Coordinates of C-alpha atoms and ligand atoms in Angstrom, one line a residue:
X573 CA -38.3 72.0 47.8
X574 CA -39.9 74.5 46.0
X575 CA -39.7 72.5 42.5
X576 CA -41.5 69.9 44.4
X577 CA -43.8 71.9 45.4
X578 CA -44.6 73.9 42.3
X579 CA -44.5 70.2 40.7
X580 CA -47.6 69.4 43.2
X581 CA -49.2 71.9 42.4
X582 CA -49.4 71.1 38.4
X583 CA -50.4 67.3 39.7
X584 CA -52.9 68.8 41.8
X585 CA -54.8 70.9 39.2
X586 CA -54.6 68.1 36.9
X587 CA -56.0 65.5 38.6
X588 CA -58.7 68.2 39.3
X589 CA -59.3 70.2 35.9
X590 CA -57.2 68.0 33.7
X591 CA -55.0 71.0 33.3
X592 CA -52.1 71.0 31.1
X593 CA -48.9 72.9 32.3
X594 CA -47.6 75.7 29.4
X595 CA -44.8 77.7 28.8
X596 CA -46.4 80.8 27.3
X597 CA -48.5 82.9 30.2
X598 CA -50.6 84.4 27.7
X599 CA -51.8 80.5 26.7
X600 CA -52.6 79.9 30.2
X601 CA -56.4 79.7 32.4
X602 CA -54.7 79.7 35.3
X603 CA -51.2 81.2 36.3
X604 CA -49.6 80.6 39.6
X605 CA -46.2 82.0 41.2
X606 CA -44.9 79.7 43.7
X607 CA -42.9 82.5 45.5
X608 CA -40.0 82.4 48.2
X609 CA -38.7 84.8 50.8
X610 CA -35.8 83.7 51.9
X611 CA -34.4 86.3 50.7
X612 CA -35.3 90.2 50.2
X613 CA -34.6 90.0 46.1
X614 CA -36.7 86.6 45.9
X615 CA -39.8 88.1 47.6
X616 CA -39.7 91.8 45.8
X617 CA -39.2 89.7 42.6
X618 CA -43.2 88.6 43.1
X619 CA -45.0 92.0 42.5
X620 CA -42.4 92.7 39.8
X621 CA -43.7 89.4 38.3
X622 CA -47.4 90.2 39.1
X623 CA -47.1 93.2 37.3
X624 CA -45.9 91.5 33.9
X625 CA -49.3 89.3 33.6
X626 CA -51.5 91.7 35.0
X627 CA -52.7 92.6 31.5
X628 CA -53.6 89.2 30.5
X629 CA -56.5 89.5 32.1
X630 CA -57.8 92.2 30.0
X631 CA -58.2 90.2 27.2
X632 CA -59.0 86.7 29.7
X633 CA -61.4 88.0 31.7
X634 CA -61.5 84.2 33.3
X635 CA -58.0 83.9 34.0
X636 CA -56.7 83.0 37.5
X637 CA -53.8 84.5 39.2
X638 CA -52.5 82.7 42.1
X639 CA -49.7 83.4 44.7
X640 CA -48.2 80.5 46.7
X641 CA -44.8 79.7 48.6
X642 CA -43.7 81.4 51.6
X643 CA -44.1 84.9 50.4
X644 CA -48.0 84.3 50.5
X645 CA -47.5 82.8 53.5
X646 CA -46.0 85.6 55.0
X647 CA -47.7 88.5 53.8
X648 CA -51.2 86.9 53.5
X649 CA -54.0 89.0 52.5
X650 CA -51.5 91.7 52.0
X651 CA -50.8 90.2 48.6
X652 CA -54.8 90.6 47.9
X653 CA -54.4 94.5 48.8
X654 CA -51.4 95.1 47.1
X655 CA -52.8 93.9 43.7
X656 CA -56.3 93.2 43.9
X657 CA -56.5 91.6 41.0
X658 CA -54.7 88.1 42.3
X659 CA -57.9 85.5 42.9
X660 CA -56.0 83.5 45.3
X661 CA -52.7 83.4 48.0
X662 CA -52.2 80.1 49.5
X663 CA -48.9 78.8 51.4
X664 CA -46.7 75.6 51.1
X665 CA -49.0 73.7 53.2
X666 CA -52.2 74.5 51.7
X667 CA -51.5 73.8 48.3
X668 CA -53.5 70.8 47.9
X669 CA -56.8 72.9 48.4
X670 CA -55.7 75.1 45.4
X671 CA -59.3 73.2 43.5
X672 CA -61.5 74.5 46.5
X673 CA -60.0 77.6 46.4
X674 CA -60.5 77.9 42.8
X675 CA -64.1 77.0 43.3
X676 CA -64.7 79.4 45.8
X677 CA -62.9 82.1 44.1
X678 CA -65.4 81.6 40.8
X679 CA -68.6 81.2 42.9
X680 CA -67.9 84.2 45.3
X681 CA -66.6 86.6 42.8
X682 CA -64.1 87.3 45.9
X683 CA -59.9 86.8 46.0
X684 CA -59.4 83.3 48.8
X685 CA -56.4 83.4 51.1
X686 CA -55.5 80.7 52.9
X687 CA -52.0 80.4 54.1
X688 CA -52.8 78.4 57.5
X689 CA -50.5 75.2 58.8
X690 CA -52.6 72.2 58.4
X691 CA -49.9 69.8 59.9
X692 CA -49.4 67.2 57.3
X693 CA -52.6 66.6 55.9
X694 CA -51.5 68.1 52.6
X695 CA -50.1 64.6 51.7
X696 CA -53.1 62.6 52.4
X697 CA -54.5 65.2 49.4
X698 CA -51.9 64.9 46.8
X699 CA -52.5 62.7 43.8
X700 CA -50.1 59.9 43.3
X701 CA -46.5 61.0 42.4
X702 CA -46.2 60.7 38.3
X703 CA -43.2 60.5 36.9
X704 CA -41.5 59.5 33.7
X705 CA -37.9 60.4 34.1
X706 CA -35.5 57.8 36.2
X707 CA -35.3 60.2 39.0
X708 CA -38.1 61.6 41.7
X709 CA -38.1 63.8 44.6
X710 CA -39.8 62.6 47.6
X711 CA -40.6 65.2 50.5
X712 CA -40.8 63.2 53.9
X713 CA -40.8 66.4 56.3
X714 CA -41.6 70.0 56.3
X715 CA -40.9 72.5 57.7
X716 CA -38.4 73.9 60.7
X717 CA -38.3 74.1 64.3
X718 CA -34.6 75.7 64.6
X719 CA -35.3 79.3 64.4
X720 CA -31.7 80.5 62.9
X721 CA -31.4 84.0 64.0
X722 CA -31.3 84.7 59.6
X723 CA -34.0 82.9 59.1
X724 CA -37.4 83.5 58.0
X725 CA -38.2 79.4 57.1
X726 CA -39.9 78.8 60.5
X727 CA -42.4 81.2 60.5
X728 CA -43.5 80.7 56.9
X729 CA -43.3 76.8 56.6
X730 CA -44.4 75.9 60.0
X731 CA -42.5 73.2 62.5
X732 CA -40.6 70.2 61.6
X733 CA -43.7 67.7 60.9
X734 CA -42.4 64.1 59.1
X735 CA -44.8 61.9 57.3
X736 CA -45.2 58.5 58.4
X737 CA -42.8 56.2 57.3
X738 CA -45.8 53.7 55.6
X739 CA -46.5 56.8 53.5
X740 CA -43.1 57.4 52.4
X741 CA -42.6 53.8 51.7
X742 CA -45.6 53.1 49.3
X743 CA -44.6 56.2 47.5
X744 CA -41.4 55.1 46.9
X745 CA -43.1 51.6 46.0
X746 CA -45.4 53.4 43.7
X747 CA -42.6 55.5 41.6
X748 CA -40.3 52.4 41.7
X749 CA -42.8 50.9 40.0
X750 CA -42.8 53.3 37.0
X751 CA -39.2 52.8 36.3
X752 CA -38.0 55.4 39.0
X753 CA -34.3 54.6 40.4
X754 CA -33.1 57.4 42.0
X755 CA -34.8 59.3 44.8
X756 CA -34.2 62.6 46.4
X757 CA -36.1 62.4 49.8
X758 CA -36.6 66.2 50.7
X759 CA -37.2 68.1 53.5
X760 CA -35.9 71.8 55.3
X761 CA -34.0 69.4 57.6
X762 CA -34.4 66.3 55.9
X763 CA -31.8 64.5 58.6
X764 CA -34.8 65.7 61.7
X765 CA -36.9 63.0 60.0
X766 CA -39.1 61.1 62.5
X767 CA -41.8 59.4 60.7
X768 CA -44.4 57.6 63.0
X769 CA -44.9 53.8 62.7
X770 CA -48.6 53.7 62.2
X771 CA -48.7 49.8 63.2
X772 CA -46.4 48.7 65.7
X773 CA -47.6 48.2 68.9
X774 CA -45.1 45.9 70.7
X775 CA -44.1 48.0 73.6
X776 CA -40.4 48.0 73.4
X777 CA -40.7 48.9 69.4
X778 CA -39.6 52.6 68.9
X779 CA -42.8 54.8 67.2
X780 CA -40.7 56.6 65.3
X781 CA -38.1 55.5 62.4
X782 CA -35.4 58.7 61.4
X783 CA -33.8 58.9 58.3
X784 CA -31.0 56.3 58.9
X785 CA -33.5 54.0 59.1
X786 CA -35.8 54.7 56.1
X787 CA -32.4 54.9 54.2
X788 CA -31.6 51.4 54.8
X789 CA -35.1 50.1 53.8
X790 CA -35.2 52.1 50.9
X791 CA -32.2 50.7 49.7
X792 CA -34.1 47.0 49.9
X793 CA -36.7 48.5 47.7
X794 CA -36.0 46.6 44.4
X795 CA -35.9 48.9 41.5
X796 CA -34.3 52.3 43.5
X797 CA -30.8 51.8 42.7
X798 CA -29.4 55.7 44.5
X799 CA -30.4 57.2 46.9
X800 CA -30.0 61.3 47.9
X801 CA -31.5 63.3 50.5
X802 CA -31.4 67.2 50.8
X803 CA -31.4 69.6 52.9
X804 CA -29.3 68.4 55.9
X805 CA -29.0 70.3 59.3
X806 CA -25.2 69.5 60.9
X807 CA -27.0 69.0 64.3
X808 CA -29.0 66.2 63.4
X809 CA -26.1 64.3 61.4
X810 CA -26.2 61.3 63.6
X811 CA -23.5 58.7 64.4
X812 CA -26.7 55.7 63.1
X813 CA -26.4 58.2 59.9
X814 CA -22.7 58.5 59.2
X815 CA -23.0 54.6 59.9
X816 CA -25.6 54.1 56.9
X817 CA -22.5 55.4 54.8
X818 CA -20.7 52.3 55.3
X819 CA -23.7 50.3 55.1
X820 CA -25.3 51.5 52.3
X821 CA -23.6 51.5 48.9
X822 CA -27.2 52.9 47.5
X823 CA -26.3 56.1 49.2
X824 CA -25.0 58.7 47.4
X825 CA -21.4 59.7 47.6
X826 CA -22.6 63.4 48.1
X827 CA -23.7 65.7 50.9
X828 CA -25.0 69.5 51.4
X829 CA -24.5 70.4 54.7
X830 CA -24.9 73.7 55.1
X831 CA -22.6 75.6 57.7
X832 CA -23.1 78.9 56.7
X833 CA -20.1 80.6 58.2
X834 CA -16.4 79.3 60.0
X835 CA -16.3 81.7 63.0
X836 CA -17.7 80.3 66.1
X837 CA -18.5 83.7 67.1
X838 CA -20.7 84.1 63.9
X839 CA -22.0 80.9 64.5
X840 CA -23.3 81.5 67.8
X841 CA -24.7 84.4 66.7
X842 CA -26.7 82.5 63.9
X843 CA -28.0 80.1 66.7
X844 CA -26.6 77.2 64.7
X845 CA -25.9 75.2 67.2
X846 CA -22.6 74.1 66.3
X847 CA -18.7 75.3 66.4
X848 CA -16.5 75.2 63.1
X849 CA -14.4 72.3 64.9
X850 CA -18.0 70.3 65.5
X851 CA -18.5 70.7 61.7
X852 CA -15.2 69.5 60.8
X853 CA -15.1 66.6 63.4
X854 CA -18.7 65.4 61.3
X855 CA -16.8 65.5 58.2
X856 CA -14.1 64.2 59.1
X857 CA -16.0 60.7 60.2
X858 CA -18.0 61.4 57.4
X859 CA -15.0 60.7 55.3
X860 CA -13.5 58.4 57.8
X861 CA -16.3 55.8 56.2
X862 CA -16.9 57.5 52.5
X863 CA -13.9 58.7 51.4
X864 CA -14.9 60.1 47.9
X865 CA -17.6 61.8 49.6
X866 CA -18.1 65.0 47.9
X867 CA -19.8 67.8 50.2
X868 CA -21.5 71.1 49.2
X869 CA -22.8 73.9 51.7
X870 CA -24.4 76.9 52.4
X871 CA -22.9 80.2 53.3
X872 CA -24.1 83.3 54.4
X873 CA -21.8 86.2 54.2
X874 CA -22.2 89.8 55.6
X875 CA -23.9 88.5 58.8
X876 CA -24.3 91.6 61.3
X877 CA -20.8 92.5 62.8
X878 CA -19.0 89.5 60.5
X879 CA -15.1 91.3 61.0
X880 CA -12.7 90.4 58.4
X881 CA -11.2 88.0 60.8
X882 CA -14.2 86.2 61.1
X883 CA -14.6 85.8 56.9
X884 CA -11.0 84.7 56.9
X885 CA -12.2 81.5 59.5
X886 CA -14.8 81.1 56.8
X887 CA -12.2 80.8 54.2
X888 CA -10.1 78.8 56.4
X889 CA -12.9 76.2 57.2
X890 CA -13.0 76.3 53.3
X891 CA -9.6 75.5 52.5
X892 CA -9.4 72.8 55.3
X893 CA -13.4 71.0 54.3
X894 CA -13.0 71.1 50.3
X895 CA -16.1 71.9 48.9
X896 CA -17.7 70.4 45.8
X897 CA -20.3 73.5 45.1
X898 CA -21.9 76.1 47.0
X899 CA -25.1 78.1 47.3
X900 CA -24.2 81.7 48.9
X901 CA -25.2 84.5 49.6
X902 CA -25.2 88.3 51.2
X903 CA -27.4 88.4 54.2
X904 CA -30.6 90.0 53.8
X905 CA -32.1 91.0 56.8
X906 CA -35.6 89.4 57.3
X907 CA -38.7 91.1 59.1
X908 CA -39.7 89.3 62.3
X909 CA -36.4 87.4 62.7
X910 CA -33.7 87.9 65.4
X911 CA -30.6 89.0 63.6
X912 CA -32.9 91.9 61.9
X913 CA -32.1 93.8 65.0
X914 CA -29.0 93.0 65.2
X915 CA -26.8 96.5 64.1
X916 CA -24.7 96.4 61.3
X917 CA -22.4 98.7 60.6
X918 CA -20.2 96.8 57.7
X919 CA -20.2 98.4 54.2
X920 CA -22.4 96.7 51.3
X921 CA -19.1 97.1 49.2
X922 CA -16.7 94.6 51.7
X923 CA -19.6 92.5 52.2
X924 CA -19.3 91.8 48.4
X925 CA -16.1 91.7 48.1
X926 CA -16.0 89.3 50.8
X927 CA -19.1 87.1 48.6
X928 CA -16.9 87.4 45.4
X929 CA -13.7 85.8 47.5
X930 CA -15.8 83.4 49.0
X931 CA -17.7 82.1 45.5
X932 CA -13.4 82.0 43.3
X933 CA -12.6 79.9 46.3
X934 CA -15.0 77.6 46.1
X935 CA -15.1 77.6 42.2
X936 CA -11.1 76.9 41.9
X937 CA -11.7 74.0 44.5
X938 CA -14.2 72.4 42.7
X939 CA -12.7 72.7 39.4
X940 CA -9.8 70.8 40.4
X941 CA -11.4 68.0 42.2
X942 CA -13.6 67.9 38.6
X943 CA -10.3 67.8 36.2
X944 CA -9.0 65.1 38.8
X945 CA -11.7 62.6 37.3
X946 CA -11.1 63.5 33.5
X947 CA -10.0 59.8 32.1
X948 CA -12.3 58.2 34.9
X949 CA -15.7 56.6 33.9
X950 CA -18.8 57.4 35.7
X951 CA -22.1 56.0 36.0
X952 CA -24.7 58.7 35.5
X953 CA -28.3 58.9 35.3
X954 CA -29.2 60.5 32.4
X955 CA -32.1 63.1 32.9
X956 CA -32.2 64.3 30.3
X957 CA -31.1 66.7 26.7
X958 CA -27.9 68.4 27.4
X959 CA -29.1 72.7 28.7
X960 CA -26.6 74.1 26.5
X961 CA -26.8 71.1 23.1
X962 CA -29.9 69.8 23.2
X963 CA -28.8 67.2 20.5
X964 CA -26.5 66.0 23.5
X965 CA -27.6 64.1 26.7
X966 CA -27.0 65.4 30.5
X967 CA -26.2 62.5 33.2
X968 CA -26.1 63.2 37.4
X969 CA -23.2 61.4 38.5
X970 CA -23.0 59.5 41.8
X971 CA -21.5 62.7 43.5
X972 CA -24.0 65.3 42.2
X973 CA -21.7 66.2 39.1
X974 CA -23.3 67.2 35.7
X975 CA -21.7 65.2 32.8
X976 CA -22.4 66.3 29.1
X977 CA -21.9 64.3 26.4
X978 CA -22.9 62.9 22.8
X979 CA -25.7 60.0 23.0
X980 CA -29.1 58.5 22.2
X981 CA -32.1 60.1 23.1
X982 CA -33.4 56.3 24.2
X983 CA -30.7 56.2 27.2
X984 CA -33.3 59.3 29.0
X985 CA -33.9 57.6 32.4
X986 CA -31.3 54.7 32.0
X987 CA -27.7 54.7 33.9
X988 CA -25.1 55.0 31.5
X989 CA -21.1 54.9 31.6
X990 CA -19.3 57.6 30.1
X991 CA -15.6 58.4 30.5
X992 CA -14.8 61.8 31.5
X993 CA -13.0 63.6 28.9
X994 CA -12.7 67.5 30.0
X995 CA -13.6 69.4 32.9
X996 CA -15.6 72.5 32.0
X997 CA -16.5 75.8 34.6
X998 CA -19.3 74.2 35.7
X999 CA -20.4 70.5 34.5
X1000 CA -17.5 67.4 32.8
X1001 CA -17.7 66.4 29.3
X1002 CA -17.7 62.5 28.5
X1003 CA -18.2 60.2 26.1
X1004 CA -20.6 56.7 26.0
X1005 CA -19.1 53.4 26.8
X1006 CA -22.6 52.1 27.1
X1007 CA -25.6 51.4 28.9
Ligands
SAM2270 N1 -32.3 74.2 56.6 C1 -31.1 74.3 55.9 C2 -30.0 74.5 56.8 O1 -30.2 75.2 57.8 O2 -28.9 74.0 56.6 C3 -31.2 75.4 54.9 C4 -32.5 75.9 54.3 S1 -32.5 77.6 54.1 C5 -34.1 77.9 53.5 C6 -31.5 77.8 52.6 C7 -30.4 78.8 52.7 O3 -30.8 80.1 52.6 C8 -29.7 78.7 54.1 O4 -28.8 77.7 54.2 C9 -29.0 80.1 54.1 O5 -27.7 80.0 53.6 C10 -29.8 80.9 53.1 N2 -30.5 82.0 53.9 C11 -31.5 81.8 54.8 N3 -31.9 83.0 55.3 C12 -31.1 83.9 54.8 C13 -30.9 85.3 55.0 N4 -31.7 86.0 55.8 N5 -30.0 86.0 54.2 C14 -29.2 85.3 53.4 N6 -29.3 84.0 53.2 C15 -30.2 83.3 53.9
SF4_2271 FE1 -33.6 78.3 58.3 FE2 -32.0 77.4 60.2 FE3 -34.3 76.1 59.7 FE4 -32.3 76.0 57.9 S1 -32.2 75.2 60.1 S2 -34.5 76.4 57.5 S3 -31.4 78.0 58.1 S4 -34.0 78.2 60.5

């Protein structure tokens, strides 16, 4: 979400300034930090950063600092008081009025904040998606209405607000059109989509399409040949959903569903919404229709009075689901949420120990489902040069997995085959069949 975002927010001072986007700060007019505080490292990480460029403007006395993301949203004018010299704050839903902002900033002489909800009108803003790679993200919500005790996403992003599903569509059109084939529609619960139907008006017609259904006419969209979506909420995987699994070959084979932790006590306490056996009933029919599935998650660990016998149900849930990847992490307590009250008395120590278990587990796990496809061949998508060999290309397989391996720079946006040949930590080697 936030690449897209910080992505949106180059397009947006293009199509305005004709900016260029640079890797060296001290070429730059105009440097932004597109922040996040999910997290209490994430959001201290911003002054630190701040501090670093602070003395380009010595020299620039007409650069621009900006601060957007949900720490701006957050702390507001704060930012402005904490380091006076950043011209202006402005959240994820204001980002399209980053060229007003500007403006004002230069005639006023005075640092703009504006970090205020404007529903969805943000997309109506945005300049048409450009792309040039064979793969595109495409946010079709924002925000969250389901106030996890952890959580701090609510009250920085705003409610759950979908696009409407005309909007989606021609943007889909419009990227399919410039040779784009895989999509990643995006959203903090992507699955809560409900995008209006701006011109039906038969009575019985529903006004509102949800994700199962843009899936399915997405996948009629000639050109888009995969389809992902990301971030799902277990409460909102749908039966019409799991369905589109068995309908829709375009689909992806993978899935992050975050479940952040296997005790139902924890869970409860998280305000999730769900019970470990829910969860593994939804995978289960998940698989029931895709069985090569692959399924990643979120897990928070260190939750306020988490007992080792609640991190073992966490490793149990583990051992029974099979998880492709994870992205977890300690708990951080967050200002103005519901859990930051909560005591906890459990050492920082266990608590990391616990993480460390936790991570192996999943690492082993994935590692052997990777060497079980060395010999296999895979279609990929190839994004792009190789992070580690640049002389070599990187392809995204079907089920989210990173394949390395030697090729033409030309095949950049194409589907390739390659056949696996070795599992490494974290991506597969392979070598080109073709094209
Ligand atoms: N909406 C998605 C869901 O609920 O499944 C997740 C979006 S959330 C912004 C991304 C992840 O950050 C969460 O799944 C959670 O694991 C982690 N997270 C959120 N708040 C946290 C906190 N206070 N401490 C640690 N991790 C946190
Ligand atoms: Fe945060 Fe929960 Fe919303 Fe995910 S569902 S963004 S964890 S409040």
């Amino acid at each position: 979400m936030n690449e897209y975002d910080s992505a949106k927010m180059a397009d947006v001072l293009a199509a305005a300034y004709g900016t260029e986007t640079t890797d060296r700060p001290e070429d730059a007019d105009i440097i932004l930090f597109n922040t996040c505080s999910v997290r209490e490292n994430a959001q201290e990480r911003v002054f630190h950063h701040l501090g670093r460029v602070r003395h380009l403007k010595d020299s620039k006395p007409d650069l621009l600092i900006g601060v957007g993301g949900c720490v701006a949203s957050q702390e507001g004018a704060t930012i402005v008081k904490r380091a006076a010299y950043v011209d202006v704050v402005f959240g994820p839903q204001t980002l399209h009025r980053l060229p007003q902002l500007i403006a004002l900033r230069r005639a006023s002489g005075a640092s703009q904040v504006d970090v205020s909800f404007p529903a969805i009108e943000k997309f109506d803003h945005l300049p048409q998606a450009r792309t040039e790679a064979g793969s595109a993200f495409v946010s079709i919500m924002e925000g969250c209405s389901k106030f996890c005790s952890f959580c701090i996403v609510p009250y920085t992003r705003g409610e759950e607000v979908s696009r409407p599903i005309a909007d989606v569509l021609a943007e889909v059109a419009g990227l399919a059109a410039q040779g784009v084939k895989e999509i990643t529609l995006l959203g903090q619960n992507v699955n809560a989509y409900a995008g209006k139907f701006s011109d039906l008006d038969t009575p019985d017609a529903p006004d509102h399409a949800d994700l199962a259904f843009l899936i399915e006419t997405l996948a009629e969209m000639p050109g888009i040949a995969r389809i992902r979506y990301t971030t799902s909420h277990p409460r909102e995987m749908t039966q019409r959903l799991i369905d589109v699994y068995a309908r829709v070959p375009k689909l992806v084979s993978h899935l992050h569903l975050p479940v952040q932790a296997g005790a139902d006590r924890v869970l409860a306490a998280m305000k999730r919404g769900y019970t470990a056996l829910e969860y593994k009933s939804l995978v289960r029919k998940l698989k029931a229709v895709r069985p090569d599935l692959s399924i990643s998650s979120d897990f928070i660990v260190g939750f306020p009075g988490e007992t080792d016998e609640d991190f073992e149900a966490t490793l149990r849930l583990i051992d029974e689901i099979g998880f492709s990847d994870s992205y977890s992490f300690l708990y951080s307590p967050r200002p103005g949420t519901r859990a930051a009250e909560l005591p906890d008395d459990t050492p920082a120590a266990i608590k990391e120990a616990r993480l460390a278990r936790l991570q192996e587990k999943i690492e082993a796990q994935d590692y052997s489902a990777r060497r079980k496809l060395i010999g296999k061949v895979e279609r990929v998508l190839v994004e792009g040069p190789a992070k580690k060999d640049p002389g070599e290309l990187a392809g995204r397989t079907d089920s989210n997995r990173i394949v390395n391996f030697p090729g033409p720079g030309h095949l950049i946006g194409a589907y390739a085959d390659v056949r696996i040949s070795a599992a490494m930590p974290h991506t597969l080697r392979g070598e080109l069949l073709g094209a």
